[in-house]
Structure formats: structure tokens, C-alpha cells
Coordinates of C-alpha atoms and ligand atoms in Angstrom, one line a residue:
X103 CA 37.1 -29.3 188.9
X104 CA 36.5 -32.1 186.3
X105 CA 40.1 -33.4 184.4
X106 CA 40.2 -32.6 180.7
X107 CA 42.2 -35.3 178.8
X108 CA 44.6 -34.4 176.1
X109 CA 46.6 -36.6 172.9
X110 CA 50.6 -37.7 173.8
X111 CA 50.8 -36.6 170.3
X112 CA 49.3 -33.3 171.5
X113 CA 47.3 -32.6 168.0
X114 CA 44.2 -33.6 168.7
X115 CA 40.9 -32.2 170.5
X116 CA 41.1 -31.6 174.3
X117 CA 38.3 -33.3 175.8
X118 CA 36.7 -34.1 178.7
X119 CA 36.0 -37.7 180.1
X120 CA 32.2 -38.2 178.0
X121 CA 34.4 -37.4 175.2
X122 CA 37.7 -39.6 175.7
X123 CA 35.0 -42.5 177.3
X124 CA 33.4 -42.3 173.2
X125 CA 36.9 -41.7 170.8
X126 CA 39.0 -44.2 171.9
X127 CA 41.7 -43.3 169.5
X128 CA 43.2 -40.0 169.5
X129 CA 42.4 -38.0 166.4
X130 CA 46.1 -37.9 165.4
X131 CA 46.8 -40.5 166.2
X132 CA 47.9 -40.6 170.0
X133 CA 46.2 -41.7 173.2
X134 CA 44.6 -40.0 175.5
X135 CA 45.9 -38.8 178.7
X136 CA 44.4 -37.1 182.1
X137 CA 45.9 -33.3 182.1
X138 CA 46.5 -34.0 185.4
X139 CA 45.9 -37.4 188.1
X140 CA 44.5 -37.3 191.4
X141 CA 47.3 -37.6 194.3
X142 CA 46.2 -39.5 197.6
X143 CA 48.5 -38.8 200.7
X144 CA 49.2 -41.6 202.8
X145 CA 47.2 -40.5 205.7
X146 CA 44.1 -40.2 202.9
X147 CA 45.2 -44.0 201.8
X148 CA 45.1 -45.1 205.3
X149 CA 41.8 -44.1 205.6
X150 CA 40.9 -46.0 202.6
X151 CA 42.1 -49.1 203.3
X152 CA 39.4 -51.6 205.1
X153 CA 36.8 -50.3 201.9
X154 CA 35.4 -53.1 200.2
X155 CA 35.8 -53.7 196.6
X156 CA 33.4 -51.1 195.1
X157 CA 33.5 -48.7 197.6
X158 CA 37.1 -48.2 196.7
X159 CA 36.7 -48.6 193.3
X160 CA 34.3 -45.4 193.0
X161 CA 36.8 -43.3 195.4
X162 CA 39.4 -44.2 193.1
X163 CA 37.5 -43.2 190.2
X164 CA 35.2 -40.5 191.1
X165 CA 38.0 -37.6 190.5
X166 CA 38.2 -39.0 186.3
X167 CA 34.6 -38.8 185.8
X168 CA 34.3 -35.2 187.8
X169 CA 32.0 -33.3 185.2
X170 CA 30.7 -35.8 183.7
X171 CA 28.9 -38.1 186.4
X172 CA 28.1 -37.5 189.8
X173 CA 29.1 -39.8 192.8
X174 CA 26.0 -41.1 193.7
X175 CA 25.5 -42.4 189.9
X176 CA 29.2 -43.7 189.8
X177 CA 28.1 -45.5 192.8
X178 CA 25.5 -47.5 191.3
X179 CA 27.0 -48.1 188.0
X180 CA 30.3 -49.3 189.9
X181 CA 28.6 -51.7 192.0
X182 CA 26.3 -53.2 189.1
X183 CA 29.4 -53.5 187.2
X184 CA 30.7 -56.4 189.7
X185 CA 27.4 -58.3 191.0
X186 CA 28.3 -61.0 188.4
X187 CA 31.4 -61.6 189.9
X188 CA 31.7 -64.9 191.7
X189 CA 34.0 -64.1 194.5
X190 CA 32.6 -62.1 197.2
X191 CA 36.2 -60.5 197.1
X192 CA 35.8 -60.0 193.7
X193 CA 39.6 -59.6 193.6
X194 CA 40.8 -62.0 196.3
X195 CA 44.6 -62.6 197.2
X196 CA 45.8 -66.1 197.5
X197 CA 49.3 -66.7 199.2
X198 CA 51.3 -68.5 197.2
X199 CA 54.9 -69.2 199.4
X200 CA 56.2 -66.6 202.1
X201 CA 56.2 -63.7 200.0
X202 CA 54.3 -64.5 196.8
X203 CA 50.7 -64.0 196.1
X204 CA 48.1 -64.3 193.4
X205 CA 45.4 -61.7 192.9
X206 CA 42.7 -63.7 191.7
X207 CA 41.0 -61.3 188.5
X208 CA 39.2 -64.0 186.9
X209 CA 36.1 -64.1 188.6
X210 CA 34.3 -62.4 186.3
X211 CA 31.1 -63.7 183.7
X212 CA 34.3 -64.5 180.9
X213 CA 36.7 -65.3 183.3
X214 CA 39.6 -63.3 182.4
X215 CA 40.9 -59.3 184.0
X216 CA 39.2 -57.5 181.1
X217 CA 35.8 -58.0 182.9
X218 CA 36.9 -55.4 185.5
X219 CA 36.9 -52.8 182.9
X220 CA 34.2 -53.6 179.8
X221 CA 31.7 -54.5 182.6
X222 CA 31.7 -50.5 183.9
X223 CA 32.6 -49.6 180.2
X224 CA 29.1 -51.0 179.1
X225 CA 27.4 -49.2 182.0
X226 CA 28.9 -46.2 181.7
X227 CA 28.2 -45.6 178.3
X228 CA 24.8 -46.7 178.5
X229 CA 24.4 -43.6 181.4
X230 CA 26.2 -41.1 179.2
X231 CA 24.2 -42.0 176.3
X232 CA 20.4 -42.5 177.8
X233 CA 21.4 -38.5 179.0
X234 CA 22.5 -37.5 175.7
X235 CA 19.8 -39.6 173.8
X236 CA 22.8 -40.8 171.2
X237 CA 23.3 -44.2 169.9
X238 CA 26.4 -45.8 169.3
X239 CA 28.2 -48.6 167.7
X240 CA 30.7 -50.8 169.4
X241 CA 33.1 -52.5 167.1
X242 CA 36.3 -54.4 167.5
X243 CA 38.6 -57.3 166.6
X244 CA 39.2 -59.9 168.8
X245 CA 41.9 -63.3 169.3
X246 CA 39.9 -64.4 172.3
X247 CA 39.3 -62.6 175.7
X248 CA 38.5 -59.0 174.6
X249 CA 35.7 -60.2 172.6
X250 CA 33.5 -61.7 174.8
X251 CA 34.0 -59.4 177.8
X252 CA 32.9 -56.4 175.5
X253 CA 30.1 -58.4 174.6
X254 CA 29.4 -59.4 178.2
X255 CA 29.9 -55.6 179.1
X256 CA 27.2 -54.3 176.6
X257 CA 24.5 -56.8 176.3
X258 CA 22.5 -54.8 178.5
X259 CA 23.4 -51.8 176.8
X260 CA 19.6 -49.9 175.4
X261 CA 21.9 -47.5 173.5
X262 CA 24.8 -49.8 171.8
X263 CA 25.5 -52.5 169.4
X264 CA 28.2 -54.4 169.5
X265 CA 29.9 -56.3 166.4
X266 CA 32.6 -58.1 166.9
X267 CA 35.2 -60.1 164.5
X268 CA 37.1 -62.4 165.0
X269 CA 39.4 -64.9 162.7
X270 CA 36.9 -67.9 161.4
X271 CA 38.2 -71.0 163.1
X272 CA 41.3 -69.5 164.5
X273 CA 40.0 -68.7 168.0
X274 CA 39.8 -71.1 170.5
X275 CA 36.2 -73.7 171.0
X276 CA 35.9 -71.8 174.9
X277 CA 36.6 -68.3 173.8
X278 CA 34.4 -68.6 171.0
X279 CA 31.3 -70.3 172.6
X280 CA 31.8 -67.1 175.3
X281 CA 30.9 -64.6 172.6
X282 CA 28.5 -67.1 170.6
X283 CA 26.5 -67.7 173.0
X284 CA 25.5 -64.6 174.6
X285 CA 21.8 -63.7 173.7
X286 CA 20.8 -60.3 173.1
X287 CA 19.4 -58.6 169.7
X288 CA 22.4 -55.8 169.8
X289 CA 25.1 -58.6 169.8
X290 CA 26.8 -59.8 166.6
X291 CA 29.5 -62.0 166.3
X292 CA 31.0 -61.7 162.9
X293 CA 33.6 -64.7 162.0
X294 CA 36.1 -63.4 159.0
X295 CA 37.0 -65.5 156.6
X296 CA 40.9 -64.4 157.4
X297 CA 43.3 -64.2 160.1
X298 CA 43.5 -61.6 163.2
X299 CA 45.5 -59.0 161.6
X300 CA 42.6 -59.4 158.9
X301 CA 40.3 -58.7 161.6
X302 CA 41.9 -55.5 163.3
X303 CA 42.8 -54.1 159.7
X304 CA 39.0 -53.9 159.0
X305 CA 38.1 -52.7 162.6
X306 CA 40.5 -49.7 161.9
X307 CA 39.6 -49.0 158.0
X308 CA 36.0 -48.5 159.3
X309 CA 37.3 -45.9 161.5
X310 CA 38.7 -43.7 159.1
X311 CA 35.9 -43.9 156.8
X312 CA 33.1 -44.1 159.4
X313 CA 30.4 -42.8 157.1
X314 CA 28.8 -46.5 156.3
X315 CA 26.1 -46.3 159.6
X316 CA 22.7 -45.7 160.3
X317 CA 21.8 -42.0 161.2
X318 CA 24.8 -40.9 161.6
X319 CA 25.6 -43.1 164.4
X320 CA 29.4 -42.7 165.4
X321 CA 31.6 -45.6 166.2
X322 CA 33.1 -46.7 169.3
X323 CA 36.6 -48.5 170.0
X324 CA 36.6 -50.6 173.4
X325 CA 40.4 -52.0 172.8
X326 CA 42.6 -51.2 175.8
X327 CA 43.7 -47.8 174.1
X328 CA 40.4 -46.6 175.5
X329 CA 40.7 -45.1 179.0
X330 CA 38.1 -45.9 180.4
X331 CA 39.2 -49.5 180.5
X332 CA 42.8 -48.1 182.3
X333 CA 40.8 -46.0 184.6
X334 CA 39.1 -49.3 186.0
X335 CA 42.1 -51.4 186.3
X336 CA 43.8 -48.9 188.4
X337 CA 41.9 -50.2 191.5
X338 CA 42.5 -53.7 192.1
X339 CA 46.6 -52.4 192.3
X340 CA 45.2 -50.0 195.3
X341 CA 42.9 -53.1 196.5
X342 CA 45.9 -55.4 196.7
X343 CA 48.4 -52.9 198.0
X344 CA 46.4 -52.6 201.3
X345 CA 45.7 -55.9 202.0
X346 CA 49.2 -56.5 202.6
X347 CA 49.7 -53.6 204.9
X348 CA 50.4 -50.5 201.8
X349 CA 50.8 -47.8 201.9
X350 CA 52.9 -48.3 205.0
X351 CA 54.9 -51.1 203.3
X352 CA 55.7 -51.1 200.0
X353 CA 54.7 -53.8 197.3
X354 CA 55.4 -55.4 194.1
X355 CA 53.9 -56.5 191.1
X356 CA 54.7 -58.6 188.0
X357 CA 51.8 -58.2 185.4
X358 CA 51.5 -60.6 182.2
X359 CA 51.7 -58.0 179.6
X360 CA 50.9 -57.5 175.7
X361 CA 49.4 -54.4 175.1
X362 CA 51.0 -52.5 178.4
X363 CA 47.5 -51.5 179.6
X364 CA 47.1 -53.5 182.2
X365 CA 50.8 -53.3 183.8
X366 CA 50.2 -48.8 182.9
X367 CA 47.3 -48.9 185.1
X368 CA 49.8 -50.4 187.8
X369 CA 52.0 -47.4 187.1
X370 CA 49.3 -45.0 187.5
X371 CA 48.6 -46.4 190.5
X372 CA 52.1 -45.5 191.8
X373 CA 51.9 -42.0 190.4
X374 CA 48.5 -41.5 192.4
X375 CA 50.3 -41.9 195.8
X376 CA 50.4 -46.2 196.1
X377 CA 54.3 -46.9 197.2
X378 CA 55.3 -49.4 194.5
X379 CA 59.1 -51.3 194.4
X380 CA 58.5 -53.0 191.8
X381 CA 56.6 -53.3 188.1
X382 CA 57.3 -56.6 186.5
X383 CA 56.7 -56.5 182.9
X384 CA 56.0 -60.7 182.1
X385 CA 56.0 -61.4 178.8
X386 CA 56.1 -64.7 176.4
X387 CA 58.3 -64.3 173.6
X388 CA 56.4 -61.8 172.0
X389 CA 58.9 -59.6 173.9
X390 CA 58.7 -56.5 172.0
X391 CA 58.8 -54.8 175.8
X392 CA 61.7 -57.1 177.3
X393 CA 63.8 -56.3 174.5
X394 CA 62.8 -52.1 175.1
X395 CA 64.0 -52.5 178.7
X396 CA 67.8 -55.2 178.1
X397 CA 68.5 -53.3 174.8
X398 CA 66.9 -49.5 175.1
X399 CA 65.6 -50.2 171.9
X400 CA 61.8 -50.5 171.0
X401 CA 61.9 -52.6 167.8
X402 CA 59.1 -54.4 166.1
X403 CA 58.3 -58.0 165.3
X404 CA 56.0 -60.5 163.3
X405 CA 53.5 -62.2 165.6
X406 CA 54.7 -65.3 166.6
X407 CA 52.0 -68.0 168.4
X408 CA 52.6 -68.7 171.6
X409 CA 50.8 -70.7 174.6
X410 CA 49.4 -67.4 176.0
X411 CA 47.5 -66.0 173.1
X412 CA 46.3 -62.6 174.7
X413 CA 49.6 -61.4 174.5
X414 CA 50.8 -62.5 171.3
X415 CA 51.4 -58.8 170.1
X416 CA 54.2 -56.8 167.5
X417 CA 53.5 -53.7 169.1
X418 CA 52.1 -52.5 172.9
X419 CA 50.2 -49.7 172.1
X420 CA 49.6 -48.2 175.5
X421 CA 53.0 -48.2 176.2
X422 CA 53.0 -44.7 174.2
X423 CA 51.3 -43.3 177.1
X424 CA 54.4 -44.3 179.4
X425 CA 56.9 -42.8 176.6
X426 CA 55.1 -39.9 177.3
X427 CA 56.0 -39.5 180.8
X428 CA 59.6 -41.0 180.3
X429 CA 60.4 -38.0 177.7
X430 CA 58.4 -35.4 180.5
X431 CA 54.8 -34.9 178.4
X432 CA 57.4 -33.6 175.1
X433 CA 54.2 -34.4 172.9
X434 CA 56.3 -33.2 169.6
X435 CA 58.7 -35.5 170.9
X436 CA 56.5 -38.2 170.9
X437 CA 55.2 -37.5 167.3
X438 CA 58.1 -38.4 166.0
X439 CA 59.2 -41.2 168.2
X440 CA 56.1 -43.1 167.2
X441 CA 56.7 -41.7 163.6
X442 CA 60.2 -43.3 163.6
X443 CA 59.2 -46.7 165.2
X444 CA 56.6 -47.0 162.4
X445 CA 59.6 -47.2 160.3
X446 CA 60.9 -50.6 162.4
X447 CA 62.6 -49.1 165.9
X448 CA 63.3 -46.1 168.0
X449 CA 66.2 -46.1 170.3
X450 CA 65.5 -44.4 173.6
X451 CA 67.5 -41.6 174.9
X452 CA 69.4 -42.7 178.0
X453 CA 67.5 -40.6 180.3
X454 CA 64.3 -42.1 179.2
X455 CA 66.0 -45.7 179.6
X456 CA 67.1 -44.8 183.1
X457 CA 63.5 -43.7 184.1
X458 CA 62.0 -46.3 183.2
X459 CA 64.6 -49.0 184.5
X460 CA 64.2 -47.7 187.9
X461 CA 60.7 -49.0 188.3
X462 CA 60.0 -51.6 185.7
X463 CA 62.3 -54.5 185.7
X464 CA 61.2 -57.5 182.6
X465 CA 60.9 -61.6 181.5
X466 CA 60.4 -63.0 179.0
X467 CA 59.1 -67.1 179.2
X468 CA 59.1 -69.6 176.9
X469 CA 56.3 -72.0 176.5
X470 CA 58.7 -74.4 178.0
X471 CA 59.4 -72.5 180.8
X472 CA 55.5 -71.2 181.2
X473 CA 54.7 -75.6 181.3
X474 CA 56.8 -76.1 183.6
X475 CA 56.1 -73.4 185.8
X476 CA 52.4 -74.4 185.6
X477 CA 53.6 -77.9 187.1
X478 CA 55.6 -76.3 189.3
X479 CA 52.7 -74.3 190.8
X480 CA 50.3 -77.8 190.9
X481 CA 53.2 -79.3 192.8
X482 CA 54.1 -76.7 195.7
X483 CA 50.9 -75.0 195.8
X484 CA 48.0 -77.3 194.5
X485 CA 46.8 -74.2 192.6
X486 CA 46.2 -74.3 188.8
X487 CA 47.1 -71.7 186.8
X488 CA 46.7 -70.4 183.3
X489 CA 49.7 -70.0 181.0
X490 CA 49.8 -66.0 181.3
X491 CA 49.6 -66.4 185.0
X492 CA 52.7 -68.8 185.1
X493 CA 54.2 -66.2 183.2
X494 CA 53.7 -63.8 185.2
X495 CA 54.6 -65.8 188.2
X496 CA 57.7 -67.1 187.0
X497 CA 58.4 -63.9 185.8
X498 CA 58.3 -62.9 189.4
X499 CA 60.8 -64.4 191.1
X500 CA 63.4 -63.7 187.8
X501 CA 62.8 -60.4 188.2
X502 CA 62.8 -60.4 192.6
X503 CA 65.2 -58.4 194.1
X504 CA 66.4 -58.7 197.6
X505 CA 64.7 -57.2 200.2
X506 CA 62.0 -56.3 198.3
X507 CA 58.7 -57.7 200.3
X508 CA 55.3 -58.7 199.2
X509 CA 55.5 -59.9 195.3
X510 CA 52.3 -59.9 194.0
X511 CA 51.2 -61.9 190.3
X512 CA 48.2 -60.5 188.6
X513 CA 46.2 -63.7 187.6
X514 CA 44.4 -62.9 184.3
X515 CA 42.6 -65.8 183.5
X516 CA 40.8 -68.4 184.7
X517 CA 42.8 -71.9 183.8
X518 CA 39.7 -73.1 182.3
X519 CA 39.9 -70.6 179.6
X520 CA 42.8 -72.4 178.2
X521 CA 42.6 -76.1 178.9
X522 CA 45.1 -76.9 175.9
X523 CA 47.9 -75.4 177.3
X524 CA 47.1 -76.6 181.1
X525 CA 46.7 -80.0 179.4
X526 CA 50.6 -79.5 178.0
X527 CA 52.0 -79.0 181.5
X528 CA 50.7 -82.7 182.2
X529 CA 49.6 -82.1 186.5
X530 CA 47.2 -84.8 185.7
X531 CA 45.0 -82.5 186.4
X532 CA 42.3 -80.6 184.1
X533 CA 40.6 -77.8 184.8
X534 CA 36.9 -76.9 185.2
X535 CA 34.3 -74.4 183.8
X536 CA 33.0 -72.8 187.0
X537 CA 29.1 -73.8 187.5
X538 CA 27.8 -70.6 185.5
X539 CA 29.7 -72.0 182.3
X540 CA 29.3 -75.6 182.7
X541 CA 26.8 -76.0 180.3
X542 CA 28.8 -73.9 177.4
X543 CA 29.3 -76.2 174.8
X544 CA 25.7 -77.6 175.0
X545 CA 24.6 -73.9 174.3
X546 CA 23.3 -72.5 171.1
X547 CA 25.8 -70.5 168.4
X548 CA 24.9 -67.4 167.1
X549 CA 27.6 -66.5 164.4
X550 CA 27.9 -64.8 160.8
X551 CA 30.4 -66.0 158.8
X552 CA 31.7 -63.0 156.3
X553 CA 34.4 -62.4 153.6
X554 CA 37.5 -60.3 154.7
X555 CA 35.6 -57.7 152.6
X556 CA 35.1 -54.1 154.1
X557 CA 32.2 -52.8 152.0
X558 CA 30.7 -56.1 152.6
X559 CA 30.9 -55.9 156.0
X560 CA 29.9 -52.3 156.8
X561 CA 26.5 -53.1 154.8
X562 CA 26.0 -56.3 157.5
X563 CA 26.8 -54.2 160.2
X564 CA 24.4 -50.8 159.1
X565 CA 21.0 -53.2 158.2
X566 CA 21.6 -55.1 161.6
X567 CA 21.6 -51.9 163.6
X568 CA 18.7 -51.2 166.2
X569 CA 16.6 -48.6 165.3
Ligands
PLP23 C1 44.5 -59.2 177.6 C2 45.2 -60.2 178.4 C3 46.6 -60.0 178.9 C4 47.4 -58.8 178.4 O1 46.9 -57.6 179.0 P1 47.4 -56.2 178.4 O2 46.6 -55.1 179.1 O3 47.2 -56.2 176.9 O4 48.8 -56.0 178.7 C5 47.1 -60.9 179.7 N1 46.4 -62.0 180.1 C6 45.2 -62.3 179.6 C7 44.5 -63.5 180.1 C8 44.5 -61.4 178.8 O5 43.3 -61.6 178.4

């Protein structure tokens, strides 16, 4: 029986996984959601345990593609997705003190989690589409690390071409040269004369018009509303559960957080049978979350710049999907919950506070505190980390509560990614491109520069498009 996936604002078309893997977005607005999500026993987790990385992760997938790809296929595509990882673990666990650990998810081509998902993204579109004989378009906005694992994930891609935008010289030298870089004659880096918001306000214009491309070529969003990208991120939790003796002993998890995607694929994780104490929502002081969870109120905020960039957000879209299991899949409800926090706040009922209290706990870090913590990490361990890492480690032991047993920090990127901020926490100690990016910045650029003009740029993006 294949899983058809509905809107938590329950107005849009039900469809099945070819067709949430291509919207994205929800047609009114919502996200999509599985109707229902596979349930593994412990004695059918036990017998999982010991699989390596891509065994489990097509296991753990298999049941969301039902339909829509066969086993055999998800096989292949799984394990092409992580050949260019550069840990034969490809999500190894590092012991960081008696009851901490690190789980390593930067060893991807781009170096930061979002590799996990956009490399099966690419390769799973690609397969839907060859079948269907449809091309698509790929567009998105990025600050830094979605960008260029998007573009990593579809360069390959015979059916897709990818645009990108990002805010002209507002991005940092590495995270640019990542996407710059890449060859490949469906990848276009498009540098807007403007700021992100710019950026994203244009990606999501040209998805209510839409009508601007080649043979009536549809567009898809790769942003981590799309669920694909949670589906793929739901393994590593399952990966790292077992390796410290799960399901038979529960574990913990503090995830450095903006958009709630990756920390929701934690949670679905839990709902799919993995015993889980603990969900540590790690933020920087963009703490629209932390502020949800101390005040039961989910209140907006302007953007404010921080040392951990990927999760300098206002708003954490996926955590709509979480709202919708908190207020028990009322989609009405949900409506007008998002309707009223699009006005500035929505209080949550008491209930819904209590649910989600009783497995998420929160931080929020300060670039102080995320410095320090860095140094504090070089000192004890003689392990760098990257500032949303030391948040999420620091995070960790705020948030530990007795008793509790093995705490485990996601590590999202690789400390190379973000030298600036590593410099700030002054170890003495800077780190290194790994060998495949060493020679970055003697690469060559490949950019278009562009007003922060729609019609402007939907004309760039239809004459660039592979026939
Ligand atoms: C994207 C990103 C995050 C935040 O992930 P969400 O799924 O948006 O919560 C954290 N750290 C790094 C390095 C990232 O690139």
C-alpha cells in the first residue's frame, strides 16, 4: 500500500509521493504530511541494527516511496546518493566526554547535513522524471549551505536545471566558491543585486506566477519544506540510536535548529518506533522556537545576524508540521493558527504546550557563549567545531536532565565552512578544507550578477533553460 500525503492546512490536492517529491509547497499554503508513518517494533529495530549506512537508509525509506519506486531502484539511487561522502561511516559518532557525542554529518561534497538529503533529492527526481519524460526547473534562494548542496545534488541531473540566488556579496568567500565553482551546463548561480529576503521574495513570486518557462516546464522548490529532504534526514537519528545500544536504551538529541526540519525529522524518528528522551531544540538568538517553548507563545522577529548564519531565521516553517500533531491533525485549526501568526503571534493552547514540552526541551546561545564553547571543545576534546555545532553542544548539557543517558549533538557543518567565526573563538587553531576542496579558491567562478528585478530575471532563467 503506497502512503498518500495530505496539506496540515487540509485544502490542498492529496497526493502521492512523485507528487509531494515535485510541489514542495502545499497549494494552500500548508506542508505536506504522510497520511499515515510506518511503525517499527522493537524486535523489527533490533534486527536492523548492525545495517550499514545505506542499507538502513533504504529500509527506513522504502515504505514513503511505496508506489512510486520499487526497492531495488531505491537501492541504487540510495547508495549513489552517499559514494561522495568521505567517511566510510558516512555518519560516524565521535565521543565527546562520558555521555556526549558528536554525529559527524559533514562529510559530504559541501560539507554541511543538507548533503544527506539534496544528494537523494537530485537522484530521485532525475528517476521520476527520465520515467515520466518531464523536465523541470529547480529554483531557490540561498544565505549559504542550501545552495550549493542543491547544486551538488542536481549537477548530474539529465532532466533539471537548477538556478539559484543568492544576496550579491552578502554570502560568505567559501559558501560561494561551493556553488561558483561547480561545472555543469544546467547550473546557474544567479547573484541579486539585494539582500536574502530579496532573494526568497523573488523565489516565491515566481511560484505564484509560474507561467514565465520554457514548454510549460513546472517549477520545483528544494527548501526544507519539501519532504523529500525530511524523509532522508530521518535515518541518521535511527543510525545513531543503535550505535549506542537503541532501541533497548533510550537516547537523546540536541539539534541546531532554524527552520525545524532537521530537529522534525528527529521527532519522526521517535513516532516510527526509535525510543527518544530527549529533543533539544539549539538555537542562536534567532529564538523564535525557544521563546514558543519558555513563553507558549510563537511570535515573530526581524532577522538578526548572528555567528551561525544557517539559522538566522523569523519564522521555522516546518514547525507547522509539528503544530499539526500538537493540535491532533485539526487541519481547520491549523488554518487559522498560521493565519493568526501571520498577523505577529499565536498563543498555544495549554494542551498543545504540554505536548510539546514533554519531549522537546530548548537554548538559546549567544555568539559569546557559542565562542567560548568552541574553545571549550578545542580545550577538553581537541575537536574543532563549527559555531552551530557548539550550539548545539552547549545547548546539550543546558538542556540535560538527570538520568537521562547517551546525549547526542548533531554536527551540521564542517568547521571549515566557517573559518571567521572559528577564528573568533581564538584555539589558535584554524581549520582546513578537507583534500577534495583544497584547491577552492584557485577555481574558476561562474556567476550572473542580476537586478532584484522579477521580470528580469524569469527572462534569464527561461533563455538559459536546456532544451
Ligand atoms: C541548515 C542548517 C541548520 C538548520 O537546519 P534546519 O533544518 O533549518 O533546522 C543548522 N546548521 C547548519 C550548518 C545548516 O546548514
Amino acid at each position: 500500500m503506497s502512503i498518500r500525503y495530505f496539506s496540515t492546512r487540509g485544502q490542498a490536492p492529496v497526493l502521492d509521493f512523485e507528487g509531494v517529491l515535485l510541489a514542495g509547497l502545499a497549494r494552500d499554503g500548508g506542508l505536506y504530511l504522510p497520511e499515515s508513518l510506518p511503525h517499527f517494533s522493537a524486535d523489527e529495530l533490533r534486527a536492523m541494527r548492525g545495517l550499514s549506512y545505506t542499507d538502513l537508509a533504504t529500509t527506513v525509506i522504502a515504505p514513503f516511496v511505496e508506489g512510486s519506486i520499487d526497492r531495488n531502484t531505491l537501492a541504487q539511487l540510495v547508495e549513489a546518493s552517499y559514494t561522495d561522502f568521505r567517511h566510510e561511516a558516512i555518519a560516524p559518532l565521535i565521543q565527546l566526554d562520558h555521555d556526549q557525542w558528536l554525529l559527524e554529518l559533514f562529510h559530504g561534497p559541501t560539507l554541511a547535513f543538507k548533503d544527506f538529503a539534496l544528494q537523494l533529492l537530485g537522484r530521485l527526481l532525475d528517476h521520476i522524471l527520465t520515467r515520466r519524460g518531464e523536465k523541470v526547473v529547480i529554483m531557490g534562494a540561498t544565505s549559504g549551505d542550501t545552495g550549493s548542496a542543491a547544486i551538488e545534488g542536481c549537477r548530474h541531473c539529465e532532466n533539471v536545471d537548477i538556478f539559484i540566488l543568492y544576496p550579491d556579496g552578502r554570502v560568505s568567500d567559501v559558501q560561494r566558491r561551493q556553488m561558483t565553482t561547480v561545472e555543469g551546463d544546467n547550473v546557474h548561480n544567479l547573484a541579486v543585486r539585494g539582500n536574502f529576503d530579496d532573494c526568497q521574495a523573488l523565489v516565491k513570486a515566481s511560484f505564484v506566477g509560474e507561467r514565465f518557462l520554457p514548454d510549460g516546464r513546472s517549477l520545483v522548490a528544494v527548501n526544507s519544506i519539501n519532504w523529500a529532504r525530511i524523509m532522508a534526514q530521518i535515518v541518521y537519528y535511527f543510525y545513531a540510536a543503535f550505535a549506542l545500544g537503541g532501541p533497548d536504551r533510550p537516547v537523546s538529541f540536541s539539534v541546531p535548529t532554524g527552520n525545524f526540519g532537521d530537529i522534525y525529522a528527529g521527532y519522526l524518528a521517535h513516532r516510527m518506533g526509535l525510543p527518544v528522551n530527549n529533543l533539544v531544540i539549539a538555537t542562536n538568538r534567532n529564538d523564535v522556537l525557544h521563546r514558543m517553548l519558555t513563553t507558549g507563545t510563537y511570535s515573530r522577529q526581524p532577522i538578526e545576524a548572528s555567528l551561525s548564519p544557517s539559522m538566522d531565521i523569523s519564522i521555522s516553517s516546518n514547525f507547522e508540521r509539528l503544530l499539526f500533531d500538537l493540535y491532533d491533525g485539526d487541519a481547520a485549526k491549523i488554518a487559522s493558527l498560521m493565519d493568526e501568526f501571520d498577523q505577529g503571534k499565536v498563543a498555544l493552547s495549554d494542551a498543545a504546550l504540554a505536548k510539546v514540552r514533554s519531549l522537546f526541551t530548548s537554548a538559546c546561545v549567544s555568539d559569546e557563549e557559542t565562542c567560548e564553547e568552541i574553545s571549550r571543545l578545542w580545550t577538553h576534546t581537541g575537536l574543532l567545531v563549527d559555531p552551530h555545532t557548539a550550539i548545539g553542544t552547549r545547548a546539550a548539557r543546558q538542556c540535560r536532565r538527570a538520568e537521562e543517558g547517551p546525549m547526542v549533538t548533531l554536527a551540521t557543518a564542517h568547521p571549515a565552512k566557517f573559518p571567521a567565526a572559528v577564528a573568533r573563538a581564538e584555539t589558535g587553531e584554524s581549520p582546513q578544507l578537507p583534500p577534495h576542496l583544497t584547491d577552492l579558491f584557485d577555481r574558476e567562478e561562474r556567476f550572473h550578477t542580476l537586478d532584484n528585478e522579477l521580470t528580469a530575471i524569469h527572462a534569464f532563467m527561461a533563455a538559459q533553460c536546456r532544451s
